[in-house]
Short mmCIF file of C-alpha atoms in Angstrom, two decimals:
data_model
loop_
_atom_site.label_atom_id
_atom_site.label_comp_id
_atom_site.label_asym_id
_atom_site.label_seq_id
_atom_site.Cartn_x
_atom_site.Cartn_y
_atom_site.Cartn_z
CA MET A 6 -7.41 -19.81 -69.05
CA GLY A 7 -6.66 -23.39 -68.03
CA LYS A 8 -8.72 -25.62 -65.79
CA LYS A 9 -11.08 -24.13 -63.24
CA LEU A 10 -9.59 -22.75 -60.06
CA ARG A 11 -10.15 -24.19 -56.57
CA ILE A 12 -9.70 -21.86 -53.62
CA ILE A 13 -10.06 -22.33 -49.86
CA ILE A 14 -11.12 -19.41 -47.67
CA SER A 15 -10.73 -19.94 -43.93
CA GLY A 16 -11.53 -18.03 -40.76
CA GLY A 17 -14.48 -16.43 -39.04
CA GLY A 18 -15.88 -16.22 -35.54
CA THR A 19 -17.42 -12.75 -35.91
CA GLY A 20 -19.17 -10.75 -38.61
CA GLY A 21 -15.96 -8.73 -38.88
CA HIS A 22 -14.20 -11.79 -40.28
CA ILE A 23 -17.10 -13.34 -42.17
CA PHE A 24 -18.34 -10.34 -44.19
CA PRO A 25 -14.88 -9.68 -45.75
CA ALA A 26 -14.45 -13.40 -46.48
CA ILE A 27 -17.76 -13.58 -48.33
CA SER A 28 -16.98 -10.32 -50.18
CA ILE A 29 -13.66 -11.80 -51.37
CA ALA A 30 -15.42 -14.99 -52.51
CA ASN A 31 -18.04 -12.96 -54.40
CA ALA A 32 -15.33 -10.89 -56.10
CA ILE A 33 -13.45 -14.04 -57.18
CA LYS A 34 -16.66 -15.54 -58.59
CA ALA A 35 -17.45 -12.30 -60.43
CA LYS A 36 -14.04 -12.43 -62.15
CA ARG A 37 -13.86 -16.21 -62.62
CA PRO A 38 -17.41 -17.67 -62.35
CA GLU A 39 -16.22 -21.25 -62.79
CA THR A 40 -14.03 -21.12 -59.64
CA GLU A 41 -14.80 -23.64 -56.89
CA ILE A 42 -14.63 -22.06 -53.43
CA LEU A 43 -14.66 -23.99 -50.17
CA PHE A 44 -14.86 -22.27 -46.79
CA VAL A 45 -13.36 -23.77 -43.64
CA GLY A 46 -14.69 -22.42 -40.34
CA ALA A 47 -14.97 -23.27 -36.66
CA GLU A 48 -17.80 -25.52 -35.51
CA GLY A 49 -20.53 -23.69 -33.64
CA ARG A 50 -19.41 -20.25 -34.80
CA MET A 51 -21.34 -17.70 -36.85
CA GLU A 52 -19.72 -18.64 -40.18
CA MET A 53 -21.37 -22.09 -40.14
CA GLN A 54 -24.69 -20.35 -40.84
CA ARG A 55 -23.70 -17.14 -42.63
CA VAL A 56 -21.53 -18.78 -45.30
CA PRO A 57 -24.18 -21.29 -46.53
CA ASP A 58 -26.71 -18.40 -46.47
CA ALA A 59 -24.40 -16.64 -48.95
CA GLY A 60 -24.40 -19.71 -51.21
CA TYR A 61 -21.04 -21.32 -50.38
CA GLU A 62 -20.07 -24.71 -48.97
CA ILE A 63 -18.32 -24.74 -45.60
CA LYS A 64 -16.54 -27.41 -43.53
CA GLY A 65 -16.25 -27.02 -39.77
CA LEU A 66 -13.24 -27.72 -37.53
CA PRO A 67 -13.57 -28.37 -33.76
CA ILE A 68 -11.14 -25.54 -33.01
CA CYS A 69 -11.45 -22.93 -30.25
CA GLY A 70 -9.28 -20.34 -28.55
CA PHE A 71 -7.12 -20.73 -25.46
CA ASP A 72 -8.73 -19.97 -22.09
CA ARG A 73 -6.29 -17.52 -20.48
CA LYS A 74 -8.18 -17.50 -17.15
CA HIS A 75 -8.53 -21.27 -16.63
CA LEU A 76 -5.29 -22.82 -17.84
CA LEU A 77 -6.26 -26.44 -17.10
CA ARG A 78 -9.12 -26.21 -19.59
CA ASN A 79 -6.51 -25.77 -22.33
CA ILE A 80 -5.68 -29.49 -22.26
CA SER A 81 -8.88 -30.12 -24.23
CA VAL A 82 -8.06 -27.12 -26.47
CA LEU A 83 -4.75 -28.77 -27.44
CA PHE A 84 -6.59 -31.97 -28.44
CA LYS A 85 -9.02 -29.89 -30.52
CA ILE A 86 -6.10 -28.16 -32.28
CA LEU A 87 -4.49 -31.52 -33.12
CA LYS A 88 -7.79 -32.91 -34.37
CA SER A 89 -8.41 -29.74 -36.42
CA GLN A 90 -4.98 -30.05 -38.02
CA ARG A 91 -5.71 -33.65 -39.08
CA MET A 92 -9.14 -32.66 -40.40
CA ALA A 93 -7.70 -29.66 -42.26
CA LYS A 94 -5.12 -31.89 -43.93
CA LYS A 95 -7.86 -34.29 -45.06
CA ILE A 96 -10.03 -31.44 -46.40
CA ILE A 97 -7.06 -30.01 -48.34
CA ARG A 98 -6.12 -33.39 -49.84
CA GLU A 99 -9.69 -33.99 -50.99
CA PHE A 100 -10.40 -30.47 -52.31
CA LYS A 101 -6.91 -29.88 -53.82
CA PRO A 102 -6.94 -26.05 -53.59
CA MET A 103 -4.66 -23.96 -55.78
CA ALA A 104 -4.60 -21.07 -53.28
CA ALA A 105 -5.74 -20.40 -49.72
CA VAL A 106 -7.04 -17.24 -48.07
CA GLY A 107 -7.06 -16.64 -44.31
CA VAL A 108 -9.21 -13.86 -42.87
CA GLY A 109 -8.35 -14.34 -39.19
CA GLY A 110 -10.20 -16.32 -36.55
CA TYR A 111 -9.56 -19.75 -35.06
CA ALA A 112 -10.03 -21.95 -38.14
CA SER A 113 -7.57 -20.06 -40.34
CA GLY A 114 -4.61 -21.23 -38.22
CA PRO A 115 -4.64 -24.98 -38.86
CA THR A 116 -6.06 -24.58 -42.38
CA LEU A 117 -3.44 -22.17 -43.70
CA ASN A 118 -0.61 -23.85 -41.81
CA LYS A 119 -1.42 -27.15 -43.52
CA CYS A 120 -1.88 -25.47 -46.92
CA ALA A 121 1.53 -23.81 -46.65
CA ASP A 122 3.17 -27.08 -45.53
CA MET A 123 1.64 -28.78 -48.58
CA GLY A 124 3.04 -26.15 -50.98
CA ILE A 125 -0.22 -24.25 -51.59
CA PRO A 126 0.31 -20.46 -51.84
CA CYS A 127 -1.41 -18.54 -49.03
CA LEU A 128 -2.74 -15.01 -48.65
CA ILE A 129 -3.83 -13.59 -45.32
CA GLN A 130 -6.08 -10.58 -44.78
CA GLU A 131 -5.62 -8.54 -41.61
CA GLN A 132 -8.60 -6.26 -40.94
CA ASN A 133 -7.32 -4.44 -37.85
CA SER A 134 -4.69 -1.78 -37.22
CA TYR A 135 -3.15 -4.16 -34.66
CA ALA A 136 -2.44 -7.62 -36.09
CA GLY A 137 -4.11 -10.66 -34.52
CA VAL A 138 -2.12 -13.55 -33.05
CA THR A 139 -3.18 -16.06 -35.73
CA ASN A 140 -2.17 -13.78 -38.60
CA LYS A 141 1.16 -12.87 -36.96
CA LEU A 142 1.99 -16.58 -36.76
CA LEU A 143 0.80 -17.26 -40.32
CA ALA A 144 2.73 -14.30 -41.78
CA LYS A 145 5.95 -16.33 -41.98
CA LYS A 146 4.31 -18.82 -44.34
CA ALA A 147 2.04 -16.43 -46.29
CA GLU A 148 3.01 -15.23 -49.74
CA LYS A 149 0.90 -12.06 -49.59
CA ILE A 150 -0.55 -10.07 -46.68
CA CYS A 151 -3.44 -7.70 -47.38
CA VAL A 152 -3.91 -4.94 -44.80
CA ALA A 153 -6.33 -2.07 -44.15
CA TYR A 154 -4.02 0.35 -42.32
CA GLU A 155 -0.66 1.95 -43.02
CA GLY A 156 2.31 1.10 -40.81
CA MET A 157 1.61 -2.65 -40.67
CA GLU A 158 5.27 -3.47 -41.40
CA ARG A 159 5.72 -3.40 -37.61
CA PHE A 160 3.91 -6.77 -37.63
CA PHE A 161 4.60 -8.22 -41.07
CA PRO A 162 7.44 -8.43 -43.62
CA LYS A 163 7.21 -5.23 -45.67
CA GLU A 164 7.77 -6.98 -49.01
CA LYS A 165 4.66 -9.15 -48.52
CA ILE A 166 2.24 -6.32 -47.63
CA ILE A 167 -0.46 -5.01 -49.99
CA LEU A 168 -2.52 -2.05 -48.72
CA THR A 169 -6.03 -3.02 -49.86
CA GLY A 170 -8.46 -1.89 -47.18
CA ASN A 171 -11.21 -4.16 -45.86
CA PRO A 172 -13.89 -5.63 -48.14
CA VAL A 173 -17.36 -4.55 -47.02
CA ARG A 174 -20.91 -5.72 -47.65
CA GLN A 175 -21.62 -4.57 -51.22
CA ALA A 176 -25.30 -3.96 -50.43
CA LEU A 177 -24.29 -1.02 -48.22
CA LEU A 178 -22.61 0.71 -51.15
CA ASP A 179 -25.27 -0.21 -53.70
CA THR A 180 -28.30 1.07 -51.76
CA LYS A 181 -30.28 3.61 -53.80
CA ILE A 182 -32.68 4.66 -51.03
CA THR A 183 -32.66 8.35 -50.06
CA ARG A 184 -32.25 9.62 -46.49
CA GLU A 185 -35.91 10.69 -46.38
CA GLU A 186 -37.12 7.32 -47.72
CA ALA A 187 -34.93 5.46 -45.21
CA ILE A 188 -36.23 7.50 -42.27
CA ARG A 189 -39.86 7.07 -43.30
CA LYS A 190 -39.26 3.32 -43.74
CA MET A 191 -38.22 3.26 -40.07
CA GLY A 192 -41.41 5.07 -39.08
CA LEU A 193 -39.57 8.25 -38.09
CA ASP A 194 -39.62 11.97 -38.97
CA PRO A 195 -37.34 13.17 -41.82
CA SER A 196 -37.23 16.70 -40.36
CA ARG A 197 -35.41 15.52 -37.22
CA LYS A 198 -31.74 14.64 -36.81
CA THR A 199 -31.31 10.88 -36.45
CA ILE A 200 -28.74 9.01 -34.34
CA LEU A 201 -28.16 5.30 -35.07
CA ILE A 202 -26.94 3.20 -32.12
CA VAL A 203 -25.41 -0.21 -32.90
CA GLY A 204 -23.26 -2.51 -30.80
CA GLY A 205 -22.42 -5.06 -33.46
CA SER A 206 -24.52 -8.04 -34.51
CA LEU A 207 -24.69 -9.36 -30.93
CA GLY A 208 -25.23 -5.95 -29.33
CA ALA A 209 -23.04 -4.32 -26.66
CA LYS A 210 -23.97 -4.08 -22.99
CA THR A 211 -22.12 -0.81 -22.34
CA ILE A 212 -23.76 0.98 -25.26
CA ASN A 213 -27.19 -0.36 -24.25
CA ASP A 214 -26.63 0.73 -20.64
CA SER A 215 -25.63 4.18 -21.89
CA VAL A 216 -29.04 4.56 -23.55
CA LEU A 217 -31.04 3.17 -20.63
CA LYS A 218 -29.26 5.52 -18.22
CA ASN A 219 -30.07 8.58 -20.35
CA LEU A 220 -33.71 8.16 -21.42
CA ASP A 221 -34.53 11.68 -20.20
CA LEU A 222 -31.89 13.08 -22.52
CA VAL A 223 -33.33 10.98 -25.38
CA LYS A 224 -36.79 12.42 -24.64
CA HIS A 225 -35.75 16.09 -24.48
CA SER A 226 -32.96 16.15 -27.07
CA GLY A 227 -35.11 17.07 -30.07
CA MET A 228 -33.45 14.12 -31.86
CA GLN A 229 -34.71 10.69 -32.86
CA PHE A 230 -32.83 7.44 -32.31
CA ILE A 231 -32.63 4.04 -34.01
CA TRP A 232 -31.35 1.56 -31.44
CA GLN A 233 -30.19 -1.93 -32.34
CA THR A 234 -29.94 -3.71 -29.00
CA GLY A 235 -28.73 -7.10 -30.22
CA LYS A 236 -30.88 -10.22 -29.78
CA TYR A 237 -29.11 -11.25 -26.57
CA TYR A 238 -30.19 -8.09 -24.71
CA HIS A 239 -33.47 -7.32 -26.44
CA GLU A 240 -36.02 -8.97 -24.15
CA ASP A 241 -34.48 -7.48 -20.99
CA ILE A 242 -34.43 -4.02 -22.57
CA LYS A 243 -38.03 -4.33 -23.73
CA ALA A 244 -39.05 -5.27 -20.20
CA GLU A 245 -37.13 -2.30 -18.79
CA LEU A 246 -38.67 0.14 -21.27
CA SER A 247 -42.19 -1.17 -20.57
CA LYS A 248 -41.89 0.30 -17.06
CA LYS A 249 -41.16 3.77 -18.46
CA GLU A 250 -43.26 6.24 -20.41
CA GLN A 251 -43.43 5.66 -24.16
CA LEU A 252 -40.74 7.38 -26.23
CA PRO A 253 -41.92 7.71 -29.85
CA MET A 254 -38.57 9.24 -30.87
CA LEU A 255 -36.77 6.01 -29.86
CA LYS A 256 -37.07 3.18 -32.41
CA VAL A 257 -35.90 -0.03 -30.68
CA THR A 258 -35.08 -3.25 -32.57
CA ASP A 259 -33.07 -6.37 -31.84
CA PHE A 260 -31.52 -6.57 -35.31
CA ILE A 261 -31.40 -4.36 -38.41
CA SER A 262 -31.43 -6.46 -41.58
CA ASP A 263 -31.05 -3.50 -43.98
CA MET A 264 -27.99 -1.69 -42.64
CA GLY A 265 -27.69 0.26 -45.89
CA ALA A 266 -31.01 1.99 -45.16
CA ALA A 267 -30.12 2.46 -41.47
CA TYR A 268 -26.82 4.16 -42.33
CA LYS A 269 -28.57 6.33 -44.91
CA ALA A 270 -31.12 7.44 -42.30
CA ALA A 271 -28.45 8.35 -39.74
CA ASP A 272 -26.84 11.76 -39.34
CA LEU A 273 -24.51 10.20 -36.75
CA VAL A 274 -23.69 6.62 -35.73
CA ILE A 275 -22.64 5.24 -32.34
CA SER A 276 -20.74 1.95 -32.82
CA ARG A 277 -18.14 -0.45 -31.55
CA ALA A 278 -14.79 -0.16 -33.35
CA GLY A 279 -14.65 -3.43 -35.30
CA ALA A 280 -12.54 -3.26 -38.44
CA SER A 281 -15.35 -4.10 -40.88
CA SER A 282 -17.69 -1.48 -39.41
CA ILE A 283 -14.96 1.17 -39.59
CA SER A 284 -14.28 0.33 -43.23
CA GLU A 285 -17.99 0.74 -43.96
CA PHE A 286 -18.08 4.16 -42.26
CA CYS A 287 -15.02 5.25 -44.27
CA LEU A 288 -16.52 4.23 -47.61
CA ILE A 289 -19.89 5.91 -47.00
CA GLY A 290 -18.39 8.93 -45.21
CA LYS A 291 -20.52 8.51 -42.08
CA PRO A 292 -19.81 10.57 -38.94
CA VAL A 293 -19.31 8.15 -36.06
CA ILE A 294 -18.62 7.95 -32.33
CA LEU A 295 -16.59 4.81 -31.63
CA VAL A 296 -16.81 2.97 -28.30
CA PRO A 297 -14.17 0.21 -28.53
CA SER A 298 -14.94 -3.10 -26.88
CA PRO A 299 -12.44 -3.84 -24.09
CA ASN A 300 -13.14 -7.59 -24.44
CA VAL A 301 -11.07 -8.28 -27.57
CA ALA A 302 -7.57 -9.63 -28.12
CA GLU A 303 -4.74 -7.08 -27.72
CA ASP A 304 -7.38 -4.33 -27.24
CA HIS A 305 -7.32 -3.98 -31.04
CA GLN A 306 -10.61 -2.05 -31.21
CA THR A 307 -9.08 0.84 -29.25
CA LYS A 308 -6.19 0.90 -31.70
CA ASN A 309 -8.66 0.90 -34.62
CA ALA A 310 -10.58 3.79 -33.08
CA MET A 311 -7.46 5.84 -32.36
CA ALA A 312 -6.27 5.43 -35.96
CA LEU A 313 -9.36 7.49 -36.92
CA ALA A 314 -9.61 9.76 -33.88
CA ASN A 315 -6.00 10.91 -34.35
CA ARG A 316 -7.00 12.23 -37.78
CA ASP A 317 -10.25 13.82 -36.57
CA ALA A 318 -12.09 11.22 -38.64
CA ALA A 319 -14.12 9.86 -35.68
CA ILE A 320 -14.83 10.59 -32.02
CA HIS A 321 -13.48 8.10 -29.47
CA VAL A 322 -15.26 7.37 -26.18
CA LYS A 323 -13.79 4.86 -23.73
CA ASP A 324 -16.06 1.97 -22.78
CA ALA A 325 -15.75 2.81 -19.08
CA ASP A 326 -16.78 6.45 -19.69
CA ALA A 327 -19.67 5.70 -22.05
CA PRO A 328 -22.62 5.47 -19.59
CA ASP A 329 -21.86 8.98 -18.32
CA VAL A 330 -20.79 10.84 -21.47
CA LEU A 331 -21.79 8.97 -24.64
CA LEU A 332 -25.39 10.11 -25.20
CA GLU A 333 -24.68 13.72 -24.27
CA MET A 334 -21.72 13.81 -26.66
CA ALA A 335 -23.80 12.22 -29.44
CA VAL A 336 -26.60 14.80 -29.11
CA LYS A 337 -24.10 17.68 -28.97
CA THR A 338 -22.27 16.36 -32.07
CA ALA A 339 -25.47 15.77 -34.05
CA GLN A 340 -26.55 19.36 -33.37
CA ASP A 341 -23.29 20.69 -34.84
CA ASP A 342 -23.56 20.64 -38.64
CA LYS A 343 -20.01 21.92 -39.05
CA LYS A 344 -18.63 19.09 -36.89
CA LEU A 345 -20.68 16.47 -38.78
CA ALA A 346 -19.37 17.78 -42.13
CA SER A 347 -15.77 17.74 -40.86
CA LEU A 348 -16.05 14.17 -39.52
CA SER A 349 -17.59 13.03 -42.81
CA ALA A 350 -14.89 14.68 -44.95
CA ASN A 351 -12.05 13.32 -42.83
CA ILE A 352 -13.32 9.73 -42.63
CA LEU A 353 -13.88 9.67 -46.41
CA LYS A 354 -10.16 10.45 -46.86
CA MET A 355 -9.36 7.15 -45.13
CA ALA A 356 -11.52 5.05 -47.47
CA LEU A 357 -9.85 2.38 -49.57
CA PRO A 358 -12.37 1.33 -52.25
CA ASN A 359 -12.38 -1.85 -54.38
CA SER A 360 -10.71 -3.89 -51.62
CA ALA A 361 -12.43 -7.18 -52.48
CA GLU A 362 -11.51 -6.84 -56.17
CA ILE A 363 -7.84 -6.11 -55.40
CA ILE A 364 -7.61 -9.11 -53.04
CA ALA A 365 -9.45 -11.32 -55.55
CA ASP A 366 -6.93 -10.40 -58.25
CA ALA A 367 -4.05 -11.36 -55.94
CA VAL A 368 -5.69 -14.71 -55.05
CA ILE A 369 -6.47 -15.53 -58.70
CA GLU A 370 -2.89 -14.70 -59.72
CA MET A 371 -1.54 -17.11 -57.07
CA ALA A 372 -3.97 -19.86 -58.05
CA GLU A 373 -3.24 -19.54 -61.77
CA ARG A 374 0.47 -19.75 -61.09
CA GLN A 375 -0.14 -22.89 -59.01
CA GLN A 376 -1.98 -24.53 -61.94
#
């Protein structure tokens, strides 16, 4: 078996990058418990908290993205990139990794570039159906490219691509709670259809506005709703709701810690179209209405959503249309058992299980060869 492996995993910025990265690390540790894993992230971003919470060490780089609206501000960005490259080189020299994994996000650029320049084999993982800028640049130097969608050879060299799917939070798949138990845990009625509304870990203004604009429909729908507002919007929404009559069928929370139970409770989900969330819906076969965020690079969430909608595996609602049509469409869909069953069957067909294990095997193989 040789000496213990040392692997760097780099990237982050959003839960959509961090959850897969941690899942890959966990899968590597499950196969080779003695492996040393070091994460490299961007200072001030979500990974600097989430990764240590998962039990792994992380180093931060002062990297950030380019400001496309205020070009002069990019002078400081260039200095941060140069500093991050120097820091990444120092981290790599001290840690001496045998393989490097990039999951997208600012930090993966300088880290994997330096690893490749220093002869360390690199694997990148692209979660979206439309490749991100960092991964497109890194593809030239990467040995293997793990993707979640077919047709990615339009972005990457075909011979490097492995179709793996996206690693998801294992707790979602392992949950043993029943639908009835999950609904009762939320303080709701198991005899009613339940719609779960989530806008990602930070919430989504458009989705929240869609609910606030349609409280009468919520009241008279005969449905019940679990609404994760996101912490950023929660206080304002609470204040707004305090002026209205109480709606016992509307369970409002800033953050749902047990998403496995929330998904189990839901007959239908309303969600943004982040790659990790979509992979979760595929694996659990959950009917979903996707409202892609327009505020992401290359509008990749719309492309993610359309990859499902074109196969009748999800319903797509444009962000601009959501306040007027989203809630009405959700209620209509949740009332239609045949439609729910069809969405569930079709999204299950798109599931790619065991993603983290497949990627872990590829990383371990590279690292062992490097030994």
